[in-house]
């Protein structure tokens, strides 16, 4: 090799290494050993996080590990089926009262802030459970509903809260039907679309469900999607098939509805990544994951999928809508399928998807993590703008010696907007009502040093039920905002913004939301509000 060529190559390597070192975002370890690999993860309005796995994973029968809740500590060698993480102390407290198997179940917050949790495996198949969250310093635990059961057993179903506060529970393995909670007379209603979407390896489980601002549900399974009128149980529109293979369990990519804004007449859905068809069935752990994303205006008259490629292929990614409206894609693997021992090549690099940029400029590769987060891992937006990363267990049981061991640690990823360089632009919410009403005006007082006042956003984010690469009930709504007063309080500028609450339950179903002030792409710490 000529010396000049060698120097050129060396120079190129230095550029590559430097740019790697400069990749955006930071990782931190929150909990080293949570005694649970969280398969389902939910953030509560008390800034705690409910972690949930399935029964009988640790050594020994579960009954050996049931301990008096008055003395909430686990015996050595025991793992929690459920636990709660306090975000102020990073301490994990086991929960004891999920008595039935929550493996691959589903959930959703109800309008009063109670977490509804449905279905599962074995004795949990038809069960309903509730968790009423409390202050981190108090004790609260699960309650099994006992008598009230699902009309049909549901394993791998998806829940979505509806505009009137009922929760719809959609599909599941071999369950092409929907039902409501609170239960309605008549039980489950058939939903043949889900049967149509099933292939020889399923691919219709954990359907992607988005409540659109026009009141219909957008339901996506395999490569098919429809507009579903749940009030009449009819499909009112069929969207074109999405090219690039199946996208739901066991071939999961992920999906989000982009932030709702303006007059809320438009909603756009994005579906990214997935496994190759056959990877699950033929045990092809090295089948390269899909790189493509489809994006469709779900409220459009005659919409088509707009296709775009991610920087790398990804299966089992989690898509998290950040307070800014950008989307973080994190976790997963570059090859294989969902299921036990079925994936390889962990995908350590998160990617930021910036929906408002022109095509070709939307993806930014971020700073990689160091822990593989594959099957049964989760990602959730936290009230301080970080993203909580938990779980990963691609094995049937807890297994710390196999490849990609069961992961008991919990991490947080801080997007670049939390970097020290941007700290001076971070706004603070000083004042916010506890409750807001549909269509009503309310004031938010925001302080900060370098606020682009005319551009300040007030955005509300739901707390979804994250499991299996999809966050059930995830939504971000950007509110209409106007500046109504500026005050100097002891040398600190206070900006009083008048906001308009979402017009109705289709734009934002009733319940608790995180309210973020966003200044020049930097979110405040959120305060919680109840929308009624
Ligand atoms: C909410 O809507 C569903 C679907 O239309 C309906 O069956 C149910 O009765 C409603 N629930 C309440 C509490 O009004
Ligand atoms: C959708 O999936 C089915 C198999 O389930 C396949 O036959 C069909 O070609 C796929 N459609 C597209 C557009 O790829
Ligand atoms: C995947 O694995 C199979 C069997 O181990 C092997 O035959 C095949 O070449 C591999 N494919 C790739 C793309 O590595
Ligand atoms: C752990 O997983 C490996 C596969 O990665 C498997 O060979 C081994 O048998 C498992 N061990 C236990 C105790 O289940």
Coordinates of C-alpha atoms and ligand atoms in Angstrom, one line a residue:
X1 CA 0.0 0.0 0.0
X2 CA 1.3 3.5 -0.9
X3 CA 2.1 5.6 2.2
X4 CA -0.2 8.3 1.1
X5 CA -3.1 5.8 0.8
X6 CA -2.2 4.4 4.2
X7 CA -2.4 7.9 5.7
X8 CA -5.7 8.6 4.0
X9 CA -7.1 5.3 5.5
X10 CA -5.8 6.2 8.9
X11 CA -7.4 9.6 8.6
X12 CA -10.7 8.1 7.6
X13 CA -10.6 5.7 10.6
X14 CA -9.9 8.6 12.9
X15 CA -12.9 10.4 11.6
X16 CA -15.1 7.3 12.0
X17 CA -13.8 6.7 15.6
X18 CA -14.3 10.4 16.5
X19 CA -17.8 10.5 15.1
X20 CA -18.6 7.3 17.1
X21 CA -17.4 9.0 20.2
X22 CA -19.6 11.9 19.4
X23 CA -22.8 10.0 18.9
X24 CA -25.5 11.7 20.8
X25 CA -27.2 10.6 24.0
X26 CA -26.0 9.0 27.2
X27 CA -26.6 5.9 29.2
X28 CA -26.8 5.3 32.9
X29 CA -27.3 2.3 35.1
X30 CA -30.2 2.9 37.5
X31 CA -30.6 -0.6 39.1
X32 CA -28.0 -3.3 38.9
X33 CA -30.2 -6.2 39.9
X34 CA -34.0 -5.5 40.1
X35 CA -34.7 -9.2 40.7
X36 CA -37.0 -9.1 37.7
X37 CA -36.6 -9.0 34.0
X38 CA -39.5 -6.7 33.1
X39 CA -41.5 -7.9 30.2
X40 CA -44.3 -5.3 30.7
X41 CA -43.4 -1.9 32.0
X42 CA -45.6 1.1 32.9
X43 CA -44.8 4.5 34.5
X44 CA -47.3 5.8 37.1
X45 CA -48.4 9.3 37.9
X46 CA -46.5 9.0 41.2
X47 CA -43.2 8.7 39.3
X48 CA -42.9 5.1 40.1
X49 CA -42.6 2.3 37.5
X50 CA -44.5 -1.0 37.6
X51 CA -42.4 -3.9 36.4
X52 CA -44.1 -7.1 35.4
X53 CA -42.9 -10.5 34.3
X54 CA -44.4 -14.0 34.4
X55 CA -44.8 -16.6 37.1
X56 CA -42.4 -19.5 37.9
X57 CA -39.2 -18.2 36.4
X58 CA -36.9 -18.4 39.3
X59 CA -35.6 -21.6 40.9
X60 CA -38.2 -23.4 43.0
X61 CA -41.9 -23.1 43.0
X62 CA -43.4 -19.7 43.3
X63 CA -45.1 -20.4 46.6
X64 CA -41.7 -20.5 48.3
X65 CA -41.2 -16.9 47.3
X66 CA -44.5 -15.6 48.5
X67 CA -43.7 -13.4 51.5
X68 CA -45.7 -11.4 53.9
X69 CA -46.3 -8.0 52.1
X70 CA -45.8 -6.3 55.5
X71 CA -42.1 -7.4 55.2
X72 CA -41.5 -6.8 51.6
X73 CA -38.2 -8.5 50.8
X74 CA -37.5 -11.4 48.7
X75 CA -35.9 -14.6 50.0
X76 CA -32.5 -15.2 48.5
X77 CA -32.8 -16.9 45.1
X78 CA -36.3 -15.6 44.5
X79 CA -37.4 -13.3 41.8
X80 CA -40.4 -11.0 41.6
X81 CA -43.3 -11.6 39.2
X82 CA -43.9 -7.9 39.7
X83 CA -42.1 -5.0 41.4
X84 CA -42.2 -1.3 41.6
X85 CA -39.3 1.1 41.0
X86 CA -39.2 4.4 42.8
X87 CA -37.6 6.9 40.3
X88 CA -36.4 9.2 43.1
X89 CA -34.4 6.6 44.9
X90 CA -33.9 3.9 42.2
X91 CA -35.0 1.4 44.8
X92 CA -37.2 -1.6 43.7
X93 CA -39.9 -3.0 46.0
X94 CA -41.4 -6.4 45.1
X95 CA -45.1 -6.7 44.6
X96 CA -46.8 -10.0 45.6
X97 CA -50.4 -10.0 44.6
X98 CA -50.4 -11.0 41.0
X99 CA -51.4 -14.6 41.7
X100 CA -52.0 -15.7 38.2
X101 CA -49.7 -15.9 35.2
X102 CA -49.2 -12.6 33.4
X103 CA -47.0 -14.0 30.6
X104 CA -47.6 -12.0 27.4
X105 CA -50.7 -10.2 28.8
X106 CA -51.8 -6.6 28.1
X107 CA -52.7 -3.5 29.9
X108 CA -53.8 0.1 30.0
X109 CA -54.4 2.9 32.4
X110 CA -58.0 3.7 33.0
X111 CA -59.3 7.3 33.3
X112 CA -59.0 7.3 37.2
X113 CA -55.4 6.3 37.0
X114 CA -55.9 2.7 37.9
X115 CA -53.8 0.3 35.8
X116 CA -55.9 -2.4 34.2
X117 CA -54.1 -5.6 33.3
X118 CA -55.7 -8.4 31.3
X119 CA -55.1 -12.0 30.3
X120 CA -51.9 -14.0 30.2
X121 CA -51.1 -17.7 30.2
X122 CA -52.4 -20.8 32.0
X123 CA -54.4 -19.7 35.0
X124 CA -54.0 -16.1 33.9
X125 CA -55.6 -16.6 30.5
X126 CA -59.0 -15.0 31.3
X127 CA -57.9 -13.0 34.4
X128 CA -58.3 -9.3 35.0
X129 CA -56.1 -7.5 37.5
X130 CA -55.9 -3.9 38.8
X131 CA -53.1 -1.9 40.3
X132 CA -54.0 1.4 41.9
X133 CA -50.8 3.4 42.2
X134 CA -49.8 5.2 45.3
X135 CA -47.1 7.5 46.5
X136 CA -43.7 5.8 46.4
X137 CA -43.5 5.9 50.2
X138 CA -46.7 4.0 50.6
X139 CA -47.6 0.4 49.9
X140 CA -49.9 -0.6 47.1
X141 CA -50.1 -3.9 45.3
X142 CA -52.0 -5.7 42.7
X143 CA -55.6 -7.0 43.1
X144 CA -56.9 -9.9 41.1
X145 CA -60.6 -9.3 40.1
X146 CA -61.7 -12.8 40.9
X147 CA -65.2 -13.2 39.7
X148 CA -65.0 -10.8 36.8
X149 CA -63.1 -12.5 34.0
X150 CA -62.5 -11.9 30.3
X151 CA -65.1 -13.4 28.0
X152 CA -62.3 -15.1 26.1
X153 CA -58.9 -16.2 27.1
X154 CA -56.4 -13.6 25.8
X155 CA -52.7 -14.1 25.3
X156 CA -50.7 -11.6 23.2
X157 CA -53.6 -9.1 22.9
X158 CA -53.6 -5.3 22.8
X159 CA -55.5 -2.8 25.0
X160 CA -56.5 0.7 24.2
X161 CA -58.5 3.2 26.3
X162 CA -61.4 4.6 24.4
X163 CA -62.8 8.2 24.3
X164 CA -65.5 7.3 26.9
X165 CA -63.0 5.7 29.3
X166 CA -63.9 2.1 28.5
X167 CA -60.9 -0.1 27.5
X168 CA -61.1 -2.2 24.4
X169 CA -59.1 -5.5 24.5
X170 CA -58.2 -6.6 21.0
X171 CA -57.2 -10.0 19.7
X172 CA -54.7 -12.4 21.1
X173 CA -53.3 -15.8 20.1
X174 CA -56.2 -17.6 18.4
X175 CA -58.7 -14.9 19.6
X176 CA -60.0 -13.0 16.6
X177 CA -62.4 -10.9 18.7
X178 CA -62.6 -7.8 20.8
X179 CA -64.2 -7.1 24.2
X180 CA -64.6 -4.2 26.5
X181 CA -63.8 -3.4 30.1
X182 CA -66.0 -2.7 32.0
X183 CA -67.6 -5.8 30.4
X184 CA -70.7 -5.2 28.3
X185 CA -73.5 -7.7 28.1
X186 CA -72.9 -10.2 25.3
X187 CA -69.2 -10.7 25.9
X188 CA -66.6 -10.8 23.0
X189 CA -67.4 -9.7 19.5
X190 CA -65.8 -11.4 16.5
X191 CA -63.2 -9.4 14.6
X192 CA -62.6 -11.4 11.4
X193 CA -59.9 -9.0 10.3
X194 CA -57.5 -10.6 12.8
X195 CA -58.2 -14.1 11.5
X196 CA -57.5 -12.8 7.9
X197 CA -54.2 -11.4 9.0
X198 CA -53.0 -14.7 10.5
X199 CA -50.5 -16.8 8.6
X200 CA -48.8 -20.1 9.3
X201 CA -46.6 -18.5 12.0
X202 CA -49.4 -16.2 13.5
X203 CA -48.0 -12.7 12.8
X204 CA -51.3 -11.2 14.0
X205 CA -50.6 -11.2 17.7
X206 CA -50.2 -8.0 19.7
X207 CA -51.8 -6.0 16.9
X208 CA -50.7 -2.3 16.7
X209 CA -53.7 -0.3 17.7
X210 CA -53.9 3.5 17.5
X211 CA -57.0 5.5 18.6
X212 CA -57.3 8.2 15.8
X213 CA -58.6 11.7 16.5
X214 CA -61.6 10.9 14.2
X215 CA -62.7 8.3 16.7
X216 CA -61.9 5.2 14.7
X217 CA -59.2 2.7 15.6
X218 CA -56.3 2.1 13.3
X219 CA -55.5 -1.6 13.6
X220 CA -52.5 -3.1 12.0
X221 CA -51.7 -6.9 12.0
X222 CA -49.1 -8.8 9.9
X223 CA -49.0 -6.5 6.8
X224 CA -52.7 -5.5 6.8
X225 CA -54.4 -2.5 8.4
X226 CA -57.9 -1.2 8.7
X227 CA -59.9 1.6 10.1
X228 CA -62.2 0.0 12.6
X229 CA -65.4 1.5 14.0
X230 CA -65.6 -0.3 17.4
X231 CA -69.0 1.2 18.2
X232 CA -70.6 -0.8 15.3
X233 CA -67.9 -3.5 15.0
X234 CA -67.4 -2.7 11.3
X235 CA -64.3 -2.1 9.2
X236 CA -64.9 1.2 7.5
X237 CA -61.7 1.3 5.4
X238 CA -58.9 -1.0 4.3
X239 CA -55.4 0.5 3.8
X240 CA -53.0 -0.9 1.2
X241 CA -50.8 -3.8 2.4
X242 CA -47.4 -2.8 3.8
X243 CA -44.6 -4.2 1.8
X244 CA -41.6 -5.8 3.4
X245 CA -43.0 -8.8 5.3
X246 CA -44.9 -9.3 8.6
X247 CA -44.5 -6.7 11.3
X248 CA -46.4 -8.1 14.4
X249 CA -45.6 -10.9 16.8
X250 CA -43.6 -13.1 16.3
X251 CA -42.1 -10.9 13.6
X252 CA -42.3 -7.7 15.5
X253 CA -41.1 -4.4 14.3
X254 CA -42.8 -1.5 16.2
X255 CA -45.3 1.2 15.6
X256 CA -46.3 4.7 16.8
X257 CA -48.9 7.3 16.0
X258 CA -46.9 10.6 15.5
X259 CA -47.8 13.6 17.7
X260 CA -51.2 15.0 17.2
X261 CA -51.2 18.8 16.6
X262 CA -52.9 21.7 14.9
X263 CA -56.6 21.2 14.4
X264 CA -56.1 17.4 15.2
X265 CA -57.6 16.4 11.9
X266 CA -54.6 14.4 10.8
X267 CA -52.9 11.4 12.3
X268 CA -49.9 9.6 10.9
X269 CA -48.9 6.1 11.8
X270 CA -45.3 4.7 11.4
X271 CA -44.4 1.0 11.4
X272 CA -40.7 0.2 11.5
X273 CA -38.6 -3.0 11.2
X274 CA -39.6 -6.6 11.7
X275 CA -38.5 -10.1 11.0
X276 CA -38.2 -12.0 7.8
X277 CA -41.2 -14.2 7.1
X278 CA -40.2 -17.7 8.1
X279 CA -37.5 -16.8 10.6
X280 CA -39.8 -17.8 13.5
X281 CA -41.2 -20.9 11.8
X282 CA -37.8 -22.2 10.4
X283 CA -35.8 -21.2 13.5
X284 CA -33.6 -18.9 11.4
X285 CA -31.9 -17.0 14.2
X286 CA -29.6 -15.3 11.6
X287 CA -32.3 -14.1 9.2
X288 CA -31.5 -10.4 8.7
X289 CA -34.1 -8.1 10.2
X290 CA -36.1 -5.7 8.1
X291 CA -34.7 -2.2 7.6
X292 CA -37.9 -0.6 6.2
X293 CA -40.4 1.7 7.8
X294 CA -43.8 2.5 6.4
X295 CA -45.6 5.8 7.1
X296 CA -49.2 6.4 6.3
X297 CA -51.7 9.3 6.9
X298 CA -54.3 7.1 8.7
X299 CA -56.9 9.9 8.5
X300 CA -56.3 10.5 4.7
X301 CA -58.9 9.9 2.1
X302 CA -56.8 7.5 -0.1
X303 CA -53.5 7.2 1.7
X304 CA -50.5 5.1 0.6
X305 CA -47.5 3.9 2.6
X306 CA -44.4 6.0 2.2
X307 CA -41.4 3.8 2.6
X308 CA -38.0 4.7 4.2
X309 CA -35.0 2.7 5.4
X310 CA -33.6 2.8 8.9
X311 CA -29.8 2.9 9.3
X312 CA -29.9 -0.8 10.3
X313 CA -32.4 -3.6 10.2
X314 CA -34.1 -4.2 13.6
X315 CA -36.5 -6.7 15.1
X316 CA -38.0 -6.1 18.6
X317 CA -37.2 -2.4 18.6
X318 CA -39.2 -0.2 20.9
X319 CA -40.6 3.1 19.5
X320 CA -40.9 5.8 22.1
X321 CA -42.5 9.1 21.3
X322 CA -40.4 11.8 23.0
X323 CA -41.9 15.0 24.4
X324 CA -40.6 16.8 21.3
X325 CA -42.5 14.6 18.9
X326 CA -39.3 12.9 17.7
X327 CA -39.3 9.1 18.1
X328 CA -36.6 7.0 19.7
X329 CA -36.1 3.5 18.3
X330 CA -34.2 1.4 20.8
X331 CA -33.6 -2.2 21.9
X332 CA -33.9 -5.4 19.8
X333 CA -31.8 -7.3 17.4
X334 CA -30.5 -7.3 13.9
X335 CA -31.4 -10.9 13.1
X336 CA -33.8 -13.6 13.9
X337 CA -37.3 -13.5 15.3
X338 CA -39.3 -13.0 18.5
X339 CA -39.6 -16.1 20.7
X340 CA -37.2 -18.0 22.9
X341 CA -33.6 -18.5 21.6
X342 CA -34.7 -17.1 18.2
X343 CA -32.7 -13.9 17.7
X344 CA -29.0 -12.9 17.4
X345 CA -26.9 -9.8 16.8
X346 CA -28.3 -7.4 19.5
X347 CA -28.9 -4.0 18.1
X348 CA -27.1 -1.7 20.6
X349 CA -27.5 1.5 18.7
X350 CA -30.7 3.6 19.3
X351 CA -31.9 5.7 16.4
X352 CA -33.8 9.0 16.5
X353 CA -36.5 9.4 14.0
X354 CA -37.3 13.0 13.3
X355 CA -40.7 13.0 11.5
X356 CA -40.7 16.7 10.5
X357 CA -37.4 16.5 8.6
X358 CA -37.5 15.7 4.9
X359 CA -37.2 12.1 3.9
X360 CA -33.5 11.0 3.8
X361 CA -32.7 13.3 6.8
X362 CA -35.0 11.8 9.4
X363 CA -32.8 9.2 11.0
X364 CA -29.9 9.9 13.4
X365 CA -27.8 7.0 14.9
X366 CA -27.3 7.6 18.6
X367 CA -24.8 6.5 21.2
X368 CA -24.9 2.7 21.7
X369 CA -25.7 1.0 24.9
X370 CA -23.7 -2.0 26.2
X371 CA -26.4 -4.4 27.3
X372 CA -28.3 -6.5 24.8
X373 CA -32.0 -5.9 25.2
X374 CA -33.7 -8.5 23.1
X375 CA -36.9 -10.5 23.6
X376 CA -39.0 -9.3 26.5
X377 CA -37.4 -6.0 26.9
X378 CA -39.1 -2.6 27.2
X379 CA -38.6 1.2 26.8
X380 CA -40.8 3.9 28.5
X381 CA -40.6 7.7 28.5
X382 CA -40.0 9.1 32.0
X383 CA -41.4 12.3 33.3
X384 CA -37.9 13.9 33.3
X385 CA -37.5 13.2 29.6
X386 CA -35.2 10.2 29.9
X387 CA -36.2 6.8 28.6
X388 CA -36.3 3.8 31.0
X389 CA -34.8 0.6 29.5
X390 CA -35.7 -2.7 31.2
X391 CA -35.8 -6.4 30.8
X392 CA -34.6 -8.9 28.2
X393 CA -35.0 -12.6 28.5
X394 CA -34.8 -14.6 25.4
X395 CA -34.9 -17.8 27.4
X396 CA -37.8 -19.9 28.6
X397 CA -36.6 -19.6 32.2
X398 CA -34.3 -17.1 34.0
X399 CA -30.9 -18.1 32.6
X400 CA -27.7 -16.3 33.5
X401 CA -25.3 -18.6 31.7
X402 CA -26.7 -18.9 28.2
X403 CA -26.1 -16.6 25.3
X404 CA -27.8 -13.2 25.9
X405 CA -28.4 -13.9 29.6
X406 CA -31.6 -12.8 31.4
X407 CA -31.1 -9.2 32.2
X408 CA -32.0 -7.9 35.6
X409 CA -30.5 -4.4 35.3
X410 CA -32.5 -1.3 34.5
X411 CA -30.9 1.6 32.6
X412 CA -31.9 5.1 31.5
X413 CA -31.1 6.6 28.1
X414 CA -30.9 10.4 28.0
X415 CA -31.6 11.8 24.6
X416 CA -29.3 14.6 23.4
X417 CA -31.8 17.2 24.6
X418 CA -30.7 16.5 28.2
X419 CA -27.0 17.2 27.4
X420 CA -25.2 19.8 29.6
X421 CA -24.8 22.1 26.5
X422 CA -28.6 22.4 26.3
X423 CA -29.3 22.8 30.0
X424 CA -29.6 26.6 29.8
X425 CA -32.5 26.2 27.4
X426 CA -34.4 23.8 29.6
X427 CA -37.7 25.3 30.7
X428 CA -39.3 24.6 34.1
X429 CA -43.1 24.3 34.7
X430 CA -43.8 26.4 37.8
X431 CA -47.6 26.2 37.9
X432 CA -50.1 23.9 36.4
X433 CA -53.7 22.9 37.4
X434 CA -54.2 19.4 38.7
X435 CA -57.2 18.8 36.4
X436 CA -58.1 20.1 33.0
X437 CA -61.3 19.7 31.0
X438 CA -62.0 18.9 27.4
X439 CA -61.8 22.0 25.2
X440 CA -61.2 24.2 28.3
X441 CA -58.5 26.9 28.6
X442 CA -56.0 26.7 31.4
X443 CA -52.7 28.4 32.3
X444 CA -49.3 27.0 32.6
X445 CA -46.5 29.2 34.1
X446 CA -43.1 28.4 32.7
X447 CA -39.7 29.8 33.7
X448 CA -36.3 29.6 32.1
X449 CA -33.3 31.6 31.0
X450 CA -33.3 31.3 27.2
X451 CA -36.9 30.8 26.2
X452 CA -38.0 31.3 22.7
X453 CA -41.3 32.4 24.0
X454 CA -43.3 32.5 20.8
X455 CA -42.2 28.9 20.0
X456 CA -42.8 27.3 23.5
X457 CA -44.8 24.1 23.2
X458 CA -47.0 22.5 25.8
X459 CA -47.3 18.8 25.0
X460 CA -49.1 16.1 26.9
X461 CA -47.9 12.5 26.9
X462 CA -49.8 9.4 28.0
X463 CA -48.2 6.7 30.1
X464 CA -48.5 3.6 27.9
X465 CA -48.2 -0.1 28.7
X466 CA -45.0 -1.2 27.0
X467 CA -44.6 -4.8 26.1
X468 CA -43.3 -6.8 23.1
X469 CA -42.0 -3.9 21.1
X470 CA -45.3 -1.9 21.2
X471 CA -46.5 0.7 23.7
X472 CA -50.2 0.2 24.1
X473 CA -52.0 3.5 24.4
X474 CA -49.0 5.7 23.6
X475 CA -49.8 9.2 22.4
X476 CA -48.4 12.7 22.4
X477 CA -50.7 15.7 21.9
X478 CA -49.4 19.2 21.2
X479 CA -51.7 21.8 22.6
X480 CA -52.6 25.2 21.3
X481 CA -50.7 27.8 23.3
X482 CA -50.6 31.6 23.5
X483 CA -48.5 33.9 25.8
X484 CA -50.8 35.8 28.1
X485 CA -48.4 37.5 30.6
X486 CA -44.7 37.9 31.4
X487 CA -43.7 38.6 35.0
X488 CA -40.4 39.2 36.7
X489 CA -40.5 37.4 40.0
X490 CA -37.4 38.3 42.0
X491 CA -35.2 38.4 38.9
X492 CA -36.7 35.2 37.3
X493 CA -38.8 35.6 34.2
X494 CA -42.2 33.8 34.4
X495 CA -44.2 33.2 31.3
X496 CA -47.9 32.6 31.7
X497 CA -49.1 30.5 28.8
X498 CA -52.8 30.0 28.1
X499 CA -53.4 26.5 26.6
X500 CA -56.4 24.8 25.2
X501 CA -57.0 21.3 26.5
X502 CA -57.7 18.6 23.8
X503 CA -61.2 19.0 22.4
X504 CA -62.4 15.5 23.1
X505 CA -61.6 11.9 24.1
X506 CA -60.7 10.8 20.6
X507 CA -57.8 13.3 20.5
X508 CA -56.8 12.3 24.1
X509 CA -58.8 9.7 26.1
X510 CA -59.5 10.7 29.7
X511 CA -56.8 10.0 32.3
X512 CA -53.5 11.2 33.6
X513 CA -50.9 12.8 31.3
X514 CA -47.4 14.1 31.7
X515 CA -47.3 17.7 30.7
X516 CA -44.0 18.9 29.2
X517 CA -43.0 22.4 28.3
X518 CA -40.7 22.2 25.3
X519 CA -38.3 25.0 24.4
X520 CA -36.2 24.8 21.3
X521 CA -36.4 21.0 21.4
X522 CA -35.6 20.7 25.1
X523 CA -38.4 19.4 27.4
X524 CA -39.0 20.4 31.0
X525 CA -39.5 17.9 33.7
X526 CA -43.2 16.9 33.3
X527 CA -45.9 17.5 35.8
X528 CA -48.9 15.2 35.8
X529 CA -52.4 16.4 35.0
X530 CA -55.8 14.7 34.9
X531 CA -57.8 15.2 31.8
X532 CA -61.5 14.9 32.5
Ligands
LIG1 C1 -68.1 3.3 25.9 O1 -68.2 2.9 24.5 C2 -68.4 1.5 24.2 C3 -68.3 1.3 22.8 O2 -69.1 2.1 22.0 C4 -69.8 1.2 24.8 O3 -70.1 -0.2 24.5 C5 -69.7 1.4 26.3 O4 -71.0 1.1 26.9 C6 -69.3 2.8 26.6 N1 -69.0 2.9 28.0 C7 -69.6 3.8 28.8 C8 -69.1 3.7 30.2 O5 -70.4 4.6 28.4
LIG2 C1 -48.7 -9.7 2.9 O1 -48.5 -11.0 3.5 C2 -49.0 -12.1 2.8 C3 -48.7 -13.3 3.5 O2 -49.3 -13.3 4.8 C4 -48.3 -12.1 1.4 O3 -48.9 -13.2 0.7 C5 -48.5 -10.8 0.7 O4 -47.8 -10.8 -0.5 C6 -48.0 -9.7 1.6 N1 -48.2 -8.4 0.9 C7 -47.2 -7.6 0.5 C8 -47.6 -6.3 -0.2 O5 -46.0 -7.9 0.7
LIG3 C1 -27.7 -18.9 8.7 O1 -27.5 -20.1 9.4 C2 -27.6 -21.2 8.5 C3 -27.5 -22.5 9.3 O2 -26.7 -22.3 10.5 C4 -26.5 -21.2 7.4 O3 -26.6 -22.3 6.6 C5 -26.6 -19.9 6.7 O4 -25.6 -19.7 5.7 C6 -26.6 -18.7 7.6 N1 -27.0 -17.5 6.9 C7 -26.3 -16.3 7.1 C8 -26.9 -15.2 6.2 O5 -25.4 -16.2 7.9
LIG4 C1 -29.6 -21.5 29.2 O1 -29.7 -21.1 27.8 C2 -28.9 -21.9 27.0 C3 -29.1 -21.4 25.6 O2 -28.6 -20.1 25.4 C4 -29.3 -23.4 27.1 O3 -28.4 -24.1 26.3 C5 -29.2 -23.8 28.5 O4 -29.7 -25.1 28.6 C6 -30.0 -22.9 29.4 N1 -29.9 -23.2 30.8 C7 -30.9 -23.5 31.6 C8 -30.5 -23.8 33.0 O5 -32.1 -23.4 31.3

